[in-house]
């Protein structure tokens, strides 16, 4: 569990390559998005998720751009194999092996953060998208 961390979590299920399902979680209005795909997922499916995210963000927040400043939209794509598409869309690609290393380092630095990462990485099967 998330322990004593006071965090509101809302879970929705659907297909992460359908815009209508992504609208259910207000993906277009999110300032921070992390896209996790299972190992071995078809590269085409991963690219569709990236494009759907970009389209919804542009439609719902046309004055914001993808980037790294505090006012920008931040999208991280965790992937098993390298792909140029996330960077072309302004997203930050992270290799799965690097994500695990960052999670371990972060959970050492932050009190209670290990529980959050455990919940994220064991939440379910299939592709997952986290938004804030």
mmCIF file of N, CA and C in Angstrom:
data_model
loop_
_atom_site.group_PDB
_atom_site.id
_atom_site.type_symbol
_atom_site.label_atom_id
_atom_site.label_comp_id
_atom_site.label_asym_id
_atom_site.label_seq_id
_atom_site.Cartn_x
_atom_site.Cartn_y
_atom_site.Cartn_z
ATOM 1 N N UNK A 1 0.797 -1.174 0.000
ATOM 2 C CA UNK A 1 0.000 0.000 0.000
ATOM 3 C C UNK A 1 0.855 1.259 0.000
ATOM 4 N N UNK A 2 0.196 2.368 0.032
ATOM 5 C CA UNK A 2 0.880 3.649 0.028
ATOM 6 C C UNK A 2 1.186 4.142 1.435
ATOM 7 N N UNK A 3 0.937 3.305 2.452
ATOM 8 C CA UNK A 3 1.306 3.675 3.812
ATOM 9 C C UNK A 3 0.554 4.903 4.283
ATOM 10 N N UNK A 4 1.256 5.806 4.933
ATOM 11 C CA UNK A 4 0.653 7.014 5.487
ATOM 12 C C UNK A 4 0.566 8.161 4.490
ATOM 13 N N UNK A 5 1.001 7.942 3.273
ATOM 14 C CA UNK A 5 0.982 8.984 2.257
ATOM 15 C C UNK A 5 -0.462 9.342 1.920
ATOM 16 N N UNK A 6 -0.800 10.614 2.026
ATOM 17 C CA UNK A 6 -2.154 11.079 1.709
ATOM 18 C C UNK A 6 -2.199 11.426 0.224
ATOM 19 N N UNK A 7 -2.720 10.497 -0.553
ATOM 20 C CA UNK A 7 -2.737 10.634 -1.994
ATOM 21 C C UNK A 7 -4.052 10.089 -2.508
ATOM 22 N N UNK A 8 -4.739 10.872 -3.280
ATOM 23 C CA UNK A 8 -5.977 10.426 -3.880
ATOM 24 C C UNK A 8 -5.661 9.733 -5.198
ATOM 25 N N UNK A 9 -6.089 8.503 -5.330
ATOM 26 C CA UNK A 9 -5.822 7.731 -6.539
ATOM 27 C C UNK A 9 -7.151 7.319 -7.154
ATOM 28 N N UNK A 10 -7.330 7.632 -8.421
ATOM 29 C CA UNK A 10 -8.511 7.218 -9.163
ATOM 30 C C UNK A 10 -8.049 6.310 -10.283
ATOM 31 N N UNK A 11 -8.662 5.155 -10.398
ATOM 32 C CA UNK A 11 -8.241 4.171 -11.392
ATOM 33 C C UNK A 11 -9.331 4.047 -12.461
ATOM 34 N N UNK A 12 -8.923 4.066 -13.693
ATOM 35 C CA UNK A 12 -9.820 3.839 -14.822
ATOM 36 C C UNK A 12 -9.193 2.743 -15.675
ATOM 37 N N UNK A 13 -10.017 1.985 -16.340
ATOM 38 C CA UNK A 13 -9.464 0.985 -17.248
ATOM 39 C C UNK A 13 -9.970 1.281 -18.653
ATOM 40 N N UNK A 14 -9.187 0.852 -19.605
ATOM 41 C CA UNK A 14 -9.542 1.076 -20.996
ATOM 42 C C UNK A 14 -8.349 0.769 -21.867
ATOM 43 N N UNK A 15 -8.463 1.087 -23.103
ATOM 44 C CA UNK A 15 -7.378 0.836 -24.047
ATOM 45 C C UNK A 15 -6.564 2.116 -24.221
ATOM 46 N N UNK A 16 -5.247 2.063 -23.915
ATOM 47 C CA UNK A 16 -4.429 3.275 -24.003
ATOM 48 C C UNK A 16 -4.114 3.725 -25.422
ATOM 49 N N UNK A 17 -4.692 3.060 -26.409
ATOM 50 C CA UNK A 17 -4.516 3.523 -27.783
ATOM 51 C C UNK A 17 -5.821 4.074 -28.365
ATOM 52 N N UNK A 18 -6.862 4.190 -27.520
ATOM 53 C CA UNK A 18 -8.130 4.770 -27.951
ATOM 54 C C UNK A 18 -8.271 6.150 -27.315
ATOM 55 N N UNK A 19 -8.435 7.167 -28.139
ATOM 56 C CA UNK A 19 -8.568 8.533 -27.621
ATOM 57 C C UNK A 19 -9.756 8.629 -26.665
ATOM 58 N N UNK A 20 -10.866 7.970 -26.983
ATOM 59 C CA UNK A 20 -12.054 8.054 -26.118
ATOM 60 C C UNK A 20 -11.761 7.510 -24.720
ATOM 61 N N UNK A 21 -10.976 6.455 -24.620
ATOM 62 C CA UNK A 21 -10.618 5.904 -23.309
ATOM 63 C C UNK A 21 -9.641 6.817 -22.583
ATOM 64 N N UNK A 22 -8.722 7.440 -23.314
ATOM 65 C CA UNK A 22 -7.765 8.359 -22.690
ATOM 66 C C UNK A 22 -8.448 9.630 -22.203
ATOM 67 N N UNK A 23 -9.538 10.015 -22.848
ATOM 68 C CA UNK A 23 -10.297 11.186 -22.391
ATOM 69 C C UNK A 23 -10.941 10.934 -21.032
ATOM 70 N N UNK A 24 -11.248 9.668 -20.710
ATOM 71 C CA UNK A 24 -11.846 9.320 -19.413
ATOM 72 C C UNK A 24 -10.956 9.732 -18.249
ATOM 73 N N UNK A 25 -9.654 9.705 -18.448
ATOM 74 C CA UNK A 25 -8.720 10.070 -17.370
ATOM 75 C C UNK A 25 -8.230 11.504 -17.520
ATOM 76 N N UNK A 26 -8.882 12.274 -18.385
ATOM 77 C CA UNK A 26 -8.526 13.678 -18.617
ATOM 78 C C UNK A 26 -7.048 13.827 -18.983
ATOM 79 N N UNK A 27 -6.554 12.906 -19.792
ATOM 80 C CA UNK A 27 -5.148 12.912 -20.187
ATOM 81 C C UNK A 27 -4.740 14.235 -20.823
ATOM 82 N N UNK A 28 -5.617 14.815 -21.598
ATOM 83 C CA UNK A 28 -5.296 16.066 -22.276
ATOM 84 C C UNK A 28 -5.071 17.229 -21.329
ATOM 85 N N UNK A 29 -5.608 17.148 -20.117
ATOM 86 C CA UNK A 29 -5.467 18.228 -19.139
ATOM 87 C C UNK A 29 -4.346 17.976 -18.139
ATOM 88 N N UNK A 30 -3.685 16.850 -18.242
ATOM 89 C CA UNK A 30 -2.619 16.506 -17.298
ATOM 90 C C UNK A 30 -1.367 17.327 -17.578
ATOM 91 N N UNK A 31 -0.698 17.731 -16.529
ATOM 92 C CA UNK A 31 0.577 18.436 -16.678
ATOM 93 C C UNK A 31 1.752 17.464 -16.696
ATOM 94 N N UNK A 32 1.568 16.309 -16.087
ATOM 95 C CA UNK A 32 2.629 15.309 -16.018
ATOM 96 C C UNK A 32 2.041 13.958 -16.423
ATOM 97 N N UNK A 33 2.706 13.290 -17.330
ATOM 98 C CA UNK A 33 2.245 11.986 -17.807
ATOM 99 C C UNK A 33 3.435 11.036 -17.833
ATOM 100 N N UNK A 34 3.223 9.807 -17.356
ATOM 101 C CA UNK A 34 4.239 8.770 -17.493
ATOM 102 C C UNK A 34 3.572 7.593 -18.186
ATOM 103 N N UNK A 35 4.127 7.186 -19.314
ATOM 104 C CA UNK A 35 3.598 6.065 -20.087
ATOM 105 C C UNK A 35 4.510 4.871 -19.865
ATOM 106 N N UNK A 36 3.950 3.795 -19.297
ATOM 107 C CA UNK A 36 4.689 2.546 -19.076
ATOM 108 C C UNK A 36 4.096 1.483 -19.980
ATOM 109 N N UNK A 37 4.929 0.815 -20.722
ATOM 110 C CA UNK A 37 4.475 -0.265 -21.585
ATOM 111 C C UNK A 37 5.135 -1.567 -21.158
ATOM 112 N N UNK A 38 4.415 -2.678 -21.262
ATOM 113 C CA UNK A 38 5.018 -3.958 -20.884
ATOM 114 C C UNK A 38 6.140 -4.341 -21.845
ATOM 115 N N UNK A 39 7.085 -5.109 -21.349
ATOM 116 C CA UNK A 39 8.150 -5.603 -22.224
ATOM 117 C C UNK A 39 7.533 -6.367 -23.380
ATOM 118 N N UNK A 40 8.091 -6.164 -24.555
ATOM 119 C CA UNK A 40 7.639 -6.898 -25.730
ATOM 120 C C UNK A 40 6.393 -6.322 -26.388
ATOM 121 N N UNK A 41 5.880 -5.190 -25.901
ATOM 122 C CA UNK A 41 4.709 -4.602 -26.550
ATOM 123 C C UNK A 41 5.094 -4.153 -27.952
ATOM 124 N N UNK A 42 4.184 -4.324 -28.848
ATOM 125 C CA UNK A 42 4.377 -3.922 -30.228
ATOM 126 C C UNK A 42 4.778 -2.445 -30.282
ATOM 127 N N UNK A 43 5.835 -2.141 -31.020
ATOM 128 C CA UNK A 43 6.334 -0.764 -31.133
ATOM 129 C C UNK A 43 5.273 0.164 -31.719
ATOM 130 N N UNK A 44 4.437 -0.358 -32.603
ATOM 131 C CA UNK A 44 3.375 0.447 -33.206
ATOM 132 C C UNK A 44 2.388 0.905 -32.124
ATOM 133 N N UNK A 45 2.038 -0.003 -31.207
ATOM 134 C CA UNK A 45 1.120 0.348 -30.110
ATOM 135 C C UNK A 45 1.701 1.470 -29.252
ATOM 136 N N UNK A 46 2.984 1.374 -28.965
ATOM 137 C CA UNK A 46 3.651 2.391 -28.162
ATOM 138 C C UNK A 46 3.622 3.745 -28.871
ATOM 139 N N UNK A 47 3.859 3.751 -30.169
ATOM 140 C CA UNK A 47 3.830 4.997 -30.938
ATOM 141 C C UNK A 47 2.427 5.588 -30.962
ATOM 142 N N UNK A 48 1.403 4.740 -31.052
ATOM 143 C CA UNK A 48 0.024 5.221 -31.041
ATOM 144 C C UNK A 48 -0.273 5.902 -29.708
ATOM 145 N N UNK A 49 0.201 5.317 -28.593
ATOM 146 C CA UNK A 49 -0.004 5.935 -27.286
ATOM 147 C C UNK A 49 0.631 7.322 -27.237
ATOM 148 N N UNK A 50 1.833 7.445 -27.756
ATOM 149 C CA UNK A 50 2.525 8.737 -27.757
ATOM 150 C C UNK A 50 1.764 9.769 -28.581
ATOM 151 N N UNK A 51 1.311 9.369 -29.758
ATOM 152 C CA UNK A 51 0.591 10.299 -30.639
ATOM 153 C C UNK A 51 -0.743 10.691 -30.002
ATOM 154 N N UNK A 52 -1.466 9.737 -29.423
ATOM 155 C CA UNK A 52 -2.743 10.050 -28.768
ATOM 156 C C UNK A 52 -2.532 11.037 -27.626
ATOM 157 N N UNK A 53 -1.497 10.828 -26.833
ATOM 158 C CA UNK A 53 -1.190 11.738 -25.725
ATOM 159 C C UNK A 53 -0.910 13.133 -26.249
ATOM 160 N N UNK A 54 -0.092 13.222 -27.280
ATOM 161 C CA UNK A 54 0.261 14.513 -27.860
ATOM 162 C C UNK A 54 -0.972 15.227 -28.421
ATOM 163 N N UNK A 55 -1.819 14.501 -29.137
ATOM 164 C CA UNK A 55 -3.027 15.086 -29.728
ATOM 165 C C UNK A 55 -3.948 15.628 -28.636
ATOM 166 N N UNK A 56 -4.161 14.848 -27.587
ATOM 167 C CA UNK A 56 -5.049 15.302 -26.512
ATOM 168 C C UNK A 56 -4.471 16.506 -25.776
ATOM 169 N N UNK A 57 -3.176 16.505 -25.542
ATOM 170 C CA UNK A 57 -2.559 17.645 -24.862
ATOM 171 C C UNK A 57 -2.671 18.909 -25.718
ATOM 172 N N UNK A 58 -2.441 18.786 -27.004
ATOM 173 C CA UNK A 58 -2.532 19.957 -27.895
ATOM 174 C C UNK A 58 -3.970 20.448 -28.003
ATOM 175 N N UNK A 59 -4.922 19.536 -28.002
ATOM 176 C CA UNK A 59 -6.332 19.909 -28.116
ATOM 177 C C UNK A 59 -6.820 20.602 -26.833
ATOM 178 N N UNK A 60 -6.426 20.086 -25.676
ATOM 179 C CA UNK A 60 -6.944 20.590 -24.405
ATOM 180 C C UNK A 60 -6.122 21.733 -23.812
ATOM 181 N N UNK A 61 -4.853 21.803 -24.140
ATOM 182 C CA UNK A 61 -3.981 22.845 -23.600
ATOM 183 C C UNK A 61 -3.139 23.445 -24.732
ATOM 184 N N UNK A 62 -3.790 24.108 -25.696
ATOM 185 C CA UNK A 62 -3.085 24.555 -26.900
ATOM 186 C C UNK A 62 -1.981 25.582 -26.642
ATOM 187 N N UNK A 63 -2.034 26.279 -25.532
ATOM 188 C CA UNK A 63 -1.018 27.306 -25.268
ATOM 189 C C UNK A 63 0.207 26.755 -24.557
ATOM 190 N N UNK A 64 0.126 25.502 -24.136
ATOM 191 C CA UNK A 64 1.284 24.889 -23.476
ATOM 192 C C UNK A 64 2.050 24.055 -24.487
ATOM 193 N N UNK A 65 3.335 23.883 -24.211
ATOM 194 C CA UNK A 65 4.163 23.048 -25.086
ATOM 195 C C UNK A 65 4.848 21.983 -24.251
ATOM 196 N N UNK A 66 5.261 20.926 -24.920
ATOM 197 C CA UNK A 66 6.032 19.893 -24.240
ATOM 198 C C UNK A 66 7.426 20.432 -23.974
ATOM 199 N N UNK A 67 7.946 20.166 -22.811
ATOM 200 C CA UNK A 67 9.280 20.648 -22.473
ATOM 201 C C UNK A 67 9.655 20.348 -21.046
ATOM 202 N N UNK A 68 10.640 21.090 -20.547
ATOM 203 C CA UNK A 68 11.195 20.785 -19.229
ATOM 204 C C UNK A 68 11.083 21.923 -18.225
ATOM 205 N N UNK A 69 10.468 23.060 -18.606
ATOM 206 C CA UNK A 69 10.313 24.139 -17.636
ATOM 207 C C UNK A 69 9.080 23.854 -16.769
ATOM 208 N N UNK A 70 8.918 24.613 -15.690
ATOM 209 C CA UNK A 70 7.805 24.400 -14.768
ATOM 210 C C UNK A 70 6.441 24.581 -15.425
ATOM 211 N N UNK A 71 6.358 25.404 -16.446
ATOM 212 C CA UNK A 71 5.077 25.686 -17.101
ATOM 213 C C UNK A 71 4.784 24.767 -18.278
ATOM 214 N N UNK A 72 5.737 23.904 -18.626
ATOM 215 C CA UNK A 72 5.573 23.002 -19.769
ATOM 216 C C UNK A 72 4.849 21.726 -19.370
ATOM 217 N N UNK A 73 4.360 21.020 -20.365
ATOM 218 C CA UNK A 73 3.805 19.688 -20.186
ATOM 219 C C UNK A 73 4.966 18.697 -20.152
ATOM 220 N N UNK A 74 4.966 17.805 -19.176
ATOM 221 C CA UNK A 74 6.051 16.841 -19.042
ATOM 222 C C UNK A 74 5.495 15.449 -19.316
ATOM 223 N N UNK A 75 6.038 14.773 -20.292
ATOM 224 C CA UNK A 75 5.634 13.404 -20.583
ATOM 225 C C UNK A 75 6.877 12.541 -20.661
ATOM 226 N N UNK A 76 6.880 11.477 -19.869
ATOM 227 C CA UNK A 76 7.983 10.517 -19.850
ATOM 228 C C UNK A 76 7.459 9.215 -20.438
ATOM 229 N N UNK A 77 8.195 8.664 -21.385
ATOM 230 C CA UNK A 77 7.827 7.399 -22.014
ATOM 231 C C UNK A 77 8.873 6.367 -21.628
ATOM 232 N N UNK A 78 8.466 5.368 -20.859
ATOM 233 C CA UNK A 78 9.371 4.294 -20.454
ATOM 234 C C UNK A 78 9.272 3.220 -21.526
ATOM 235 N N UNK A 79 10.403 2.922 -22.158
ATOM 236 C CA UNK A 79 10.394 1.996 -23.290
ATOM 237 C C UNK A 79 11.515 0.974 -23.177
ATOM 238 N N UNK A 80 11.265 -0.193 -23.771
ATOM 239 C CA UNK A 80 12.265 -1.261 -23.763
ATOM 240 C C UNK A 80 13.295 -1.075 -24.860
ATOM 241 N N UNK A 81 12.849 -0.576 -25.998
ATOM 242 C CA UNK A 81 13.742 -0.376 -27.143
ATOM 243 C C UNK A 81 13.737 1.094 -27.529
ATOM 244 N N UNK A 82 14.855 1.588 -28.051
ATOM 245 C CA UNK A 82 14.905 3.004 -28.425
ATOM 246 C C UNK A 82 13.959 3.327 -29.580
ATOM 247 N N UNK A 83 13.399 4.536 -29.533
ATOM 248 C CA UNK A 83 12.518 5.026 -30.580
ATOM 249 C C UNK A 83 12.689 6.542 -30.649
ATOM 250 N N UNK A 84 12.651 7.101 -31.849
ATOM 251 C CA UNK A 84 12.813 8.547 -32.023
ATOM 252 C C UNK A 84 11.525 9.327 -31.772
ATOM 253 N N UNK A 85 10.383 8.652 -31.842
ATOM 254 C CA UNK A 85 9.102 9.355 -31.770
ATOM 255 C C UNK A 85 8.908 10.159 -30.479
ATOM 256 N N UNK A 86 9.182 9.604 -29.286
ATOM 257 C CA UNK A 86 8.959 10.424 -28.079
ATOM 258 C C UNK A 86 9.691 11.764 -28.124
ATOM 259 N N UNK A 87 10.933 11.768 -28.563
ATOM 260 C CA UNK A 87 11.692 13.019 -28.626
ATOM 261 C C UNK A 87 11.128 13.964 -29.685
ATOM 262 N N UNK A 88 10.655 13.435 -30.801
ATOM 263 C CA UNK A 88 10.059 14.273 -31.835
ATOM 264 C C UNK A 88 8.812 14.990 -31.321
ATOM 265 N N UNK A 89 8.101 14.359 -30.388
ATOM 266 C CA UNK A 89 6.893 14.954 -29.813
ATOM 267 C C UNK A 89 7.213 15.843 -28.609
ATOM 268 N N UNK A 90 8.484 15.915 -28.217
ATOM 269 C CA UNK A 90 8.871 16.710 -27.056
ATOM 270 C C UNK A 90 8.801 15.932 -25.755
ATOM 271 N N UNK A 91 8.609 14.616 -25.845
ATOM 272 C CA UNK A 91 8.542 13.773 -24.661
ATOM 273 C C UNK A 91 9.950 13.349 -24.246
ATOM 274 N N UNK A 92 10.074 12.874 -23.028
ATOM 275 C CA UNK A 92 11.354 12.389 -22.531
ATOM 276 C C UNK A 92 11.356 10.866 -22.572
ATOM 277 N N UNK A 93 12.171 10.267 -23.430
ATOM 278 C CA UNK A 93 12.245 8.801 -23.440
ATOM 279 C C UNK A 93 13.185 8.317 -22.345
ATOM 280 N N UNK A 94 12.795 7.257 -21.664
ATOM 281 C CA UNK A 94 13.637 6.644 -20.634
ATOM 282 C C UNK A 94 13.632 5.146 -20.890
ATOM 283 N N UNK A 95 14.809 4.577 -20.985
ATOM 284 C CA UNK A 95 14.904 3.123 -21.163
ATOM 285 C C UNK A 95 14.447 2.445 -19.879
ATOM 286 N N UNK A 96 13.794 1.317 -20.006
ATOM 287 C CA UNK A 96 13.243 0.598 -18.852
ATOM 288 C C UNK A 96 14.315 0.342 -17.802
ATOM 289 N N UNK A 97 15.514 -0.032 -18.207
ATOM 290 C CA UNK A 97 16.577 -0.313 -17.235
ATOM 291 C C UNK A 97 16.948 0.951 -16.466
ATOM 292 N N UNK A 98 16.942 2.116 -17.129
ATOM 293 C CA UNK A 98 17.243 3.379 -16.448
ATOM 294 C C UNK A 98 16.127 3.748 -15.483
ATOM 295 N N UNK A 99 14.883 3.435 -15.848
ATOM 296 C CA UNK A 99 13.745 3.763 -14.985
ATOM 297 C C UNK A 99 13.863 3.024 -13.663
ATOM 298 N N UNK A 100 14.227 1.763 -13.716
ATOM 299 C CA UNK A 100 14.382 0.974 -12.495
ATOM 300 C C UNK A 100 15.494 1.573 -11.630
ATOM 301 N N UNK A 101 16.600 1.955 -12.257
ATOM 302 C CA UNK A 101 17.701 2.561 -11.503
ATOM 303 C C UNK A 101 17.259 3.865 -10.856
ATOM 304 N N UNK A 102 16.504 4.689 -11.579
ATOM 305 C CA UNK A 102 16.028 5.963 -11.028
ATOM 306 C C UNK A 102 15.037 5.723 -9.892
ATOM 307 N N UNK A 103 14.194 4.717 -10.045
ATOM 308 C CA UNK A 103 13.220 4.409 -8.997
ATOM 309 C C UNK A 103 13.919 3.967 -7.718
ATOM 310 N N UNK A 104 14.931 3.145 -7.860
ATOM 311 C CA UNK A 104 15.681 2.685 -6.689
ATOM 312 C C UNK A 104 16.364 3.861 -6.010
ATOM 313 N N UNK A 105 17.013 4.704 -6.794
ATOM 314 C CA UNK A 105 17.694 5.869 -6.226
ATOM 315 C C UNK A 105 16.693 6.802 -5.552
ATOM 316 N N UNK A 106 15.551 7.016 -6.175
ATOM 317 C CA UNK A 106 14.532 7.887 -5.592
ATOM 318 C C UNK A 106 13.937 7.339 -4.322
ATOM 319 N N UNK A 107 13.743 6.021 -4.260
ATOM 320 C CA UNK A 107 13.149 5.442 -3.056
ATOM 321 C C UNK A 107 14.118 5.468 -1.881
ATOM 322 N N UNK A 108 15.422 5.490 -2.155
ATOM 323 C CA UNK A 108 16.411 5.632 -1.084
ATOM 324 C C UNK A 108 16.378 7.059 -0.555
ATOM 325 N N UNK A 109 16.205 8.035 -1.454
ATOM 326 C CA UNK A 109 16.245 9.450 -1.069
ATOM 327 C C UNK A 109 14.964 9.924 -0.392
ATOM 328 N N UNK A 110 13.836 9.381 -0.770
ATOM 329 C CA UNK A 110 12.568 9.868 -0.250
ATOM 330 C C UNK A 110 11.915 8.908 0.722
ATOM 331 N N UNK A 111 11.535 9.415 1.891
ATOM 332 C CA UNK A 111 10.866 8.601 2.900
ATOM 333 C C UNK A 111 9.500 8.146 2.372
ATOM 334 N N UNK A 112 9.266 6.876 2.363
ATOM 335 C CA UNK A 112 7.989 6.339 1.920
ATOM 336 C C UNK A 112 7.842 6.205 0.417
ATOM 337 N N UNK A 113 8.830 6.695 -0.311
ATOM 338 C CA UNK A 113 8.745 6.657 -1.766
ATOM 339 C C UNK A 113 8.825 5.227 -2.302
ATOM 340 N N UNK A 114 9.491 4.349 -1.574
ATOM 341 C CA UNK A 114 9.602 2.962 -2.044
ATOM 342 C C UNK A 114 8.227 2.318 -2.154
ATOM 343 N N UNK A 115 7.314 2.657 -1.250
ATOM 344 C CA UNK A 115 5.956 2.111 -1.321
ATOM 345 C C UNK A 115 5.233 2.599 -2.569
ATOM 346 N N UNK A 116 5.449 3.863 -2.920
ATOM 347 C CA UNK A 116 4.824 4.413 -4.127
ATOM 348 C C UNK A 116 5.325 3.676 -5.364
ATOM 349 N N UNK A 117 6.649 3.507 -5.471
ATOM 350 C CA UNK A 117 7.205 2.811 -6.628
ATOM 351 C C UNK A 117 6.773 1.350 -6.675
ATOM 352 N N UNK A 118 6.688 0.715 -5.521
ATOM 353 C CA UNK A 118 6.222 -0.674 -5.494
ATOM 354 C C UNK A 118 4.814 -0.751 -6.047
ATOM 355 N N UNK A 119 3.944 0.167 -5.632
ATOM 356 C CA UNK A 119 2.574 0.176 -6.140
ATOM 357 C C UNK A 119 2.527 0.457 -7.635
ATOM 358 N N UNK A 120 3.346 1.383 -8.118
ATOM 359 C CA UNK A 120 3.354 1.708 -9.539
ATOM 360 C C UNK A 120 3.791 0.502 -10.368
ATOM 361 N N UNK A 121 4.884 -0.142 -9.954
ATOM 362 C CA UNK A 121 5.435 -1.211 -10.776
ATOM 363 C C UNK A 121 4.699 -2.531 -10.640
ATOM 364 N N UNK A 122 3.831 -2.660 -9.646
ATOM 365 C CA UNK A 122 3.095 -3.908 -9.484
ATOM 366 C C UNK A 122 1.598 -3.706 -9.606
ATOM 367 N N UNK A 123 1.180 -2.569 -10.170
ATOM 368 C CA UNK A 123 -0.239 -2.208 -10.207
ATOM 369 C C UNK A 123 -1.071 -3.114 -11.100
ATOM 370 N N UNK A 124 -0.524 -3.640 -12.128
ATOM 371 C CA UNK A 124 -1.322 -4.460 -13.027
ATOM 372 C C UNK A 124 -0.546 -4.842 -14.261
ATOM 373 N N UNK A 125 -1.189 -5.628 -15.082
ATOM 374 C CA UNK A 125 -0.565 -6.068 -16.323
ATOM 375 C C UNK A 125 -0.921 -5.097 -17.432
ATOM 376 N N UNK A 126 -0.122 -5.129 -18.487
ATOM 377 C CA UNK A 126 -0.433 -4.327 -19.664
ATOM 378 C C UNK A 126 0.109 -2.912 -19.570
ATOM 379 N N UNK A 127 -0.253 -2.108 -20.548
ATOM 380 C CA UNK A 127 0.217 -0.733 -20.614
ATOM 381 C C UNK A 127 -0.466 0.090 -19.529
ATOM 382 N N UNK A 128 0.269 1.044 -18.974
ATOM 383 C CA UNK A 128 -0.272 1.906 -17.932
ATOM 384 C C UNK A 128 0.119 3.336 -18.228
ATOM 385 N N UNK A 129 -0.773 4.255 -17.918
ATOM 386 C CA UNK A 129 -0.490 5.679 -18.073
ATOM 387 C C UNK A 129 -0.838 6.353 -16.759
ATOM 388 N N UNK A 130 0.101 7.101 -16.211
ATOM 389 C CA UNK A 130 -0.100 7.814 -14.950
ATOM 390 C C UNK A 130 -0.140 9.306 -15.260
ATOM 391 N N UNK A 131 -1.141 9.997 -14.720
ATOM 392 C CA UNK A 131 -1.265 11.423 -14.983
ATOM 393 C C UNK A 131 -1.418 12.205 -13.693
ATOM 394 N N UNK A 132 -0.883 13.441 -13.670
ATOM 395 C CA UNK A 132 -1.115 14.343 -12.541
ATOM 396 C C UNK A 132 -1.419 15.719 -13.085
#
